[in-house]
JSON list of C-alpha atoms in Angstrom, two decimals:
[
{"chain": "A", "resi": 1, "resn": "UNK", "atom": "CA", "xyz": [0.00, 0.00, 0.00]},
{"chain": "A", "resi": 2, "resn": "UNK", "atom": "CA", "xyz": [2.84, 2.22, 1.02]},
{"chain": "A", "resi": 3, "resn": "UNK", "atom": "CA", "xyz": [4.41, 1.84, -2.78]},
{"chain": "A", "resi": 4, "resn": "UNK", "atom": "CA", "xyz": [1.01, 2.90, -4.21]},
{"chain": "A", "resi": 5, "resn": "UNK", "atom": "CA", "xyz": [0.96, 6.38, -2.38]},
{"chain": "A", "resi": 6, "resn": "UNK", "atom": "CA", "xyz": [4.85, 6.65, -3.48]},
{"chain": "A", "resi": 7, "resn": "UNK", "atom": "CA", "xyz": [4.21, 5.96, -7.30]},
{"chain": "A", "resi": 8, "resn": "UNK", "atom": "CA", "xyz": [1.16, 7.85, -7.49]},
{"chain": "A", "resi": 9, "resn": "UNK", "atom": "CA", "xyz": [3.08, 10.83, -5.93]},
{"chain": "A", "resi": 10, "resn": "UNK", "atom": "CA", "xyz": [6.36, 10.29, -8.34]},
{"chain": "A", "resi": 11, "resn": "UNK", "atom": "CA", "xyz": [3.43, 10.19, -11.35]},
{"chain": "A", "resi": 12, "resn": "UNK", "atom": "CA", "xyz": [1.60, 13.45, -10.09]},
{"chain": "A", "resi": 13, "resn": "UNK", "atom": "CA", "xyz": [4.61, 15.35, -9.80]},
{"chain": "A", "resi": 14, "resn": "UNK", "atom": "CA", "xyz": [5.73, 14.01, -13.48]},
{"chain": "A", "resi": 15, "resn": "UNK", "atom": "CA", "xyz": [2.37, 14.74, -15.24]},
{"chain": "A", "resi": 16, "resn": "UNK", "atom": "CA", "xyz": [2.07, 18.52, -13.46]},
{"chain": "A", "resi": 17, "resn": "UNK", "atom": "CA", "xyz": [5.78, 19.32, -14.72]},
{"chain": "A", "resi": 18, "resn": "UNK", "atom": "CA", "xyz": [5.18, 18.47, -17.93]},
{"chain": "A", "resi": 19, "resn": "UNK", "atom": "CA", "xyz": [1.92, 19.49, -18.13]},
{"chain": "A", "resi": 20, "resn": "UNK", "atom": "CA", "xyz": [3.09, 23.06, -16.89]},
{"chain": "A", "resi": 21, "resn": "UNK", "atom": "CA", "xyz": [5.79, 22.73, -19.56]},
{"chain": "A", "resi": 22, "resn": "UNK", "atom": "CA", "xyz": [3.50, 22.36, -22.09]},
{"chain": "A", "resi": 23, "resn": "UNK", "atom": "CA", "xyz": [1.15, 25.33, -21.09]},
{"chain": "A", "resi": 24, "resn": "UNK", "atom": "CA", "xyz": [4.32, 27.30, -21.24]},
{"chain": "A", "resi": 25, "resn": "UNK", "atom": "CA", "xyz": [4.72, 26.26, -24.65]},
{"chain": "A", "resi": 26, "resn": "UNK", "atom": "CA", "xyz": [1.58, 26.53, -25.76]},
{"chain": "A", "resi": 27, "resn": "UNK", "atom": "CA", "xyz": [1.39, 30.24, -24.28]},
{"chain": "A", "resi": 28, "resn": "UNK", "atom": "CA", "xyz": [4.08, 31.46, -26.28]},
{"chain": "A", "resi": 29, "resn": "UNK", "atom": "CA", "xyz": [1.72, 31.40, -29.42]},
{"chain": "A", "resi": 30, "resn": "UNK", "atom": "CA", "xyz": [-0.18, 34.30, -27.64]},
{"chain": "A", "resi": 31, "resn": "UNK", "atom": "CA", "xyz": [0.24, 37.71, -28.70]},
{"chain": "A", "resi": 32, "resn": "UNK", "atom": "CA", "xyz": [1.22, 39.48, -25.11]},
{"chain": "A", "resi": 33, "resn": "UNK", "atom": "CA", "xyz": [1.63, 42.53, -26.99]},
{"chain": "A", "resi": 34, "resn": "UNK", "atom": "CA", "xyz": [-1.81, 43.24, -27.42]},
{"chain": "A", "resi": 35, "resn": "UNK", "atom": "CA", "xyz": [-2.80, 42.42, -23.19]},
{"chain": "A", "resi": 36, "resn": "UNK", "atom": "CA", "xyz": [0.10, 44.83, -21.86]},
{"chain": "A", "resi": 37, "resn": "UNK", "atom": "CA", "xyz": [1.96, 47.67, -22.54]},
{"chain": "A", "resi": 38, "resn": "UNK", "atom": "CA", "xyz": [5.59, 46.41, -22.40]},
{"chain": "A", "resi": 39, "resn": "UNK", "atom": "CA", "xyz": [5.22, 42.85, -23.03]},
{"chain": "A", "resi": 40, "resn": "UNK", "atom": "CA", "xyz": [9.20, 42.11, -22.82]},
{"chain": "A", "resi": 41, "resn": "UNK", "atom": "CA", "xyz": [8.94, 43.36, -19.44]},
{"chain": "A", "resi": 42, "resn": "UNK", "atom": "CA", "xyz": [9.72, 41.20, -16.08]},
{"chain": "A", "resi": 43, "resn": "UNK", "atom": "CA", "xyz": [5.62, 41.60, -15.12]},
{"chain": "A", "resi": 44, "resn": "UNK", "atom": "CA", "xyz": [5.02, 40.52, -17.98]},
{"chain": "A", "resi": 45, "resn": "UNK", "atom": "CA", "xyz": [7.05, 37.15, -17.90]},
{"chain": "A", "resi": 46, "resn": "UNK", "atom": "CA", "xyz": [5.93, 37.00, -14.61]},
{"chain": "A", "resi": 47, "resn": "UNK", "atom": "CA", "xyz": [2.30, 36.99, -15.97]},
{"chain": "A", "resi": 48, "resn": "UNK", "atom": "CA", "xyz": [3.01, 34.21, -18.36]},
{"chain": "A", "resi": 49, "resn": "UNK", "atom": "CA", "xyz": [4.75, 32.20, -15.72]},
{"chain": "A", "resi": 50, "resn": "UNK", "atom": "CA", "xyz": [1.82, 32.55, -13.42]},
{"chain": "A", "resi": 51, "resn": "UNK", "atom": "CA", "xyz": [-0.63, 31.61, -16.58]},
{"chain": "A", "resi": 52, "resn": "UNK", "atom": "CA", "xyz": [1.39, 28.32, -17.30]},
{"chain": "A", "resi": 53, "resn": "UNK", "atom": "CA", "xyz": [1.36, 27.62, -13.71]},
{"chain": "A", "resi": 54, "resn": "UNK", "atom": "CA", "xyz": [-2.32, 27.78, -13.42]},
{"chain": "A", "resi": 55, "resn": "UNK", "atom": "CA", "xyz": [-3.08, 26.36, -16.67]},
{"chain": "A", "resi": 56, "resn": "UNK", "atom": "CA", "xyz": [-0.89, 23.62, -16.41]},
{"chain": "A", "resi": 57, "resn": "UNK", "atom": "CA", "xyz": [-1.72, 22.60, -12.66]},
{"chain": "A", "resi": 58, "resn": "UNK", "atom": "CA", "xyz": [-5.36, 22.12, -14.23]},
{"chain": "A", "resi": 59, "resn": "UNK", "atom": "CA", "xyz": [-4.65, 20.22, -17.30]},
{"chain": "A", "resi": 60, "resn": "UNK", "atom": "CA", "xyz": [-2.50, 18.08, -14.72]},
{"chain": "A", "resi": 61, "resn": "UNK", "atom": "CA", "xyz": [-5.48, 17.63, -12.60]},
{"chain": "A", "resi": 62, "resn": "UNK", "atom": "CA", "xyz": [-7.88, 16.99, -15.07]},
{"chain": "A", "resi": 63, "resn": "UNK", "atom": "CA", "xyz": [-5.12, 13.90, -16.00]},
{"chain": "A", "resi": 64, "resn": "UNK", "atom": "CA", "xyz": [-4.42, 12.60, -12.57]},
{"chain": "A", "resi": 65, "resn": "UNK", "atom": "CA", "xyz": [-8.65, 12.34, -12.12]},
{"chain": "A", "resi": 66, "resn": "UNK", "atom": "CA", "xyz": [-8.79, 10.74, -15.50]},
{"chain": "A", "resi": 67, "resn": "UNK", "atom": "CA", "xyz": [-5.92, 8.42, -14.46]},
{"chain": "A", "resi": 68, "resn": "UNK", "atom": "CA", "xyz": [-7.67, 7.70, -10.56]},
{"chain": "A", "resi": 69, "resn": "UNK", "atom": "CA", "xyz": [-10.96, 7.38, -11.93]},
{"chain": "A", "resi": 70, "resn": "UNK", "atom": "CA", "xyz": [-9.89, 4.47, -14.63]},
{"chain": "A", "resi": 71, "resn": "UNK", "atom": "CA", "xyz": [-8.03, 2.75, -11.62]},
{"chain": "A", "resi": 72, "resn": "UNK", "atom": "CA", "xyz": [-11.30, 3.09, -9.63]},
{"chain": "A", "resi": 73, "resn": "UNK", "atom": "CA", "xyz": [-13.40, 1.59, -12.46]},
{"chain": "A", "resi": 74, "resn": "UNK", "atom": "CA", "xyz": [-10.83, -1.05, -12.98]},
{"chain": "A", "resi": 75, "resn": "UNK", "atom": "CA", "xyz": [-10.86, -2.11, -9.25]},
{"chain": "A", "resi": 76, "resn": "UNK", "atom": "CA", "xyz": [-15.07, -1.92, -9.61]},
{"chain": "A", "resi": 77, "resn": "UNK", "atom": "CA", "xyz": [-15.32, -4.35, -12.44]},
{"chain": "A", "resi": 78, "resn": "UNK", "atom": "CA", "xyz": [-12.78, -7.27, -10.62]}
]
């Protein structure tokens, strides 16, 4: 039981890295230019770090219930 909390943990933290990684990505396909005034600046950054950071810890979450709920359902139907 103890493994299950430790690989569930190690996945969690894997899927919200890259999942914050991607947002990041993604994000830099939007036009900052046209949101702020000085979109080079370090609030600005800032703003896009925050934005993948909240973006990506959702996507992540979204996975990880995806992921416990399939587990769930598998454990249902045995």
């Amino acid at each position: 039981m103890e493994s299950y909390f430790v690989y569930s943990s190690i996945v969690g933290i894997t899927i919200t890295i890259i999942c914050i990684g991607i947002s990041w990505w993604a994000l830099q396909a939007l036009r900052f230019d046209v949101f702020t005034f000085r979109p080079k600046s370090p609030q600005a950054i800032a703003l896009q770090i925050i934005l993948s950071i909240i973006i990506g810890y959702q996507l992540s979450q979204f996975f990880l219930d995806y992921l416990g709920w399939s587990y769930h359902l598998r454990n249902l139907i045995q």
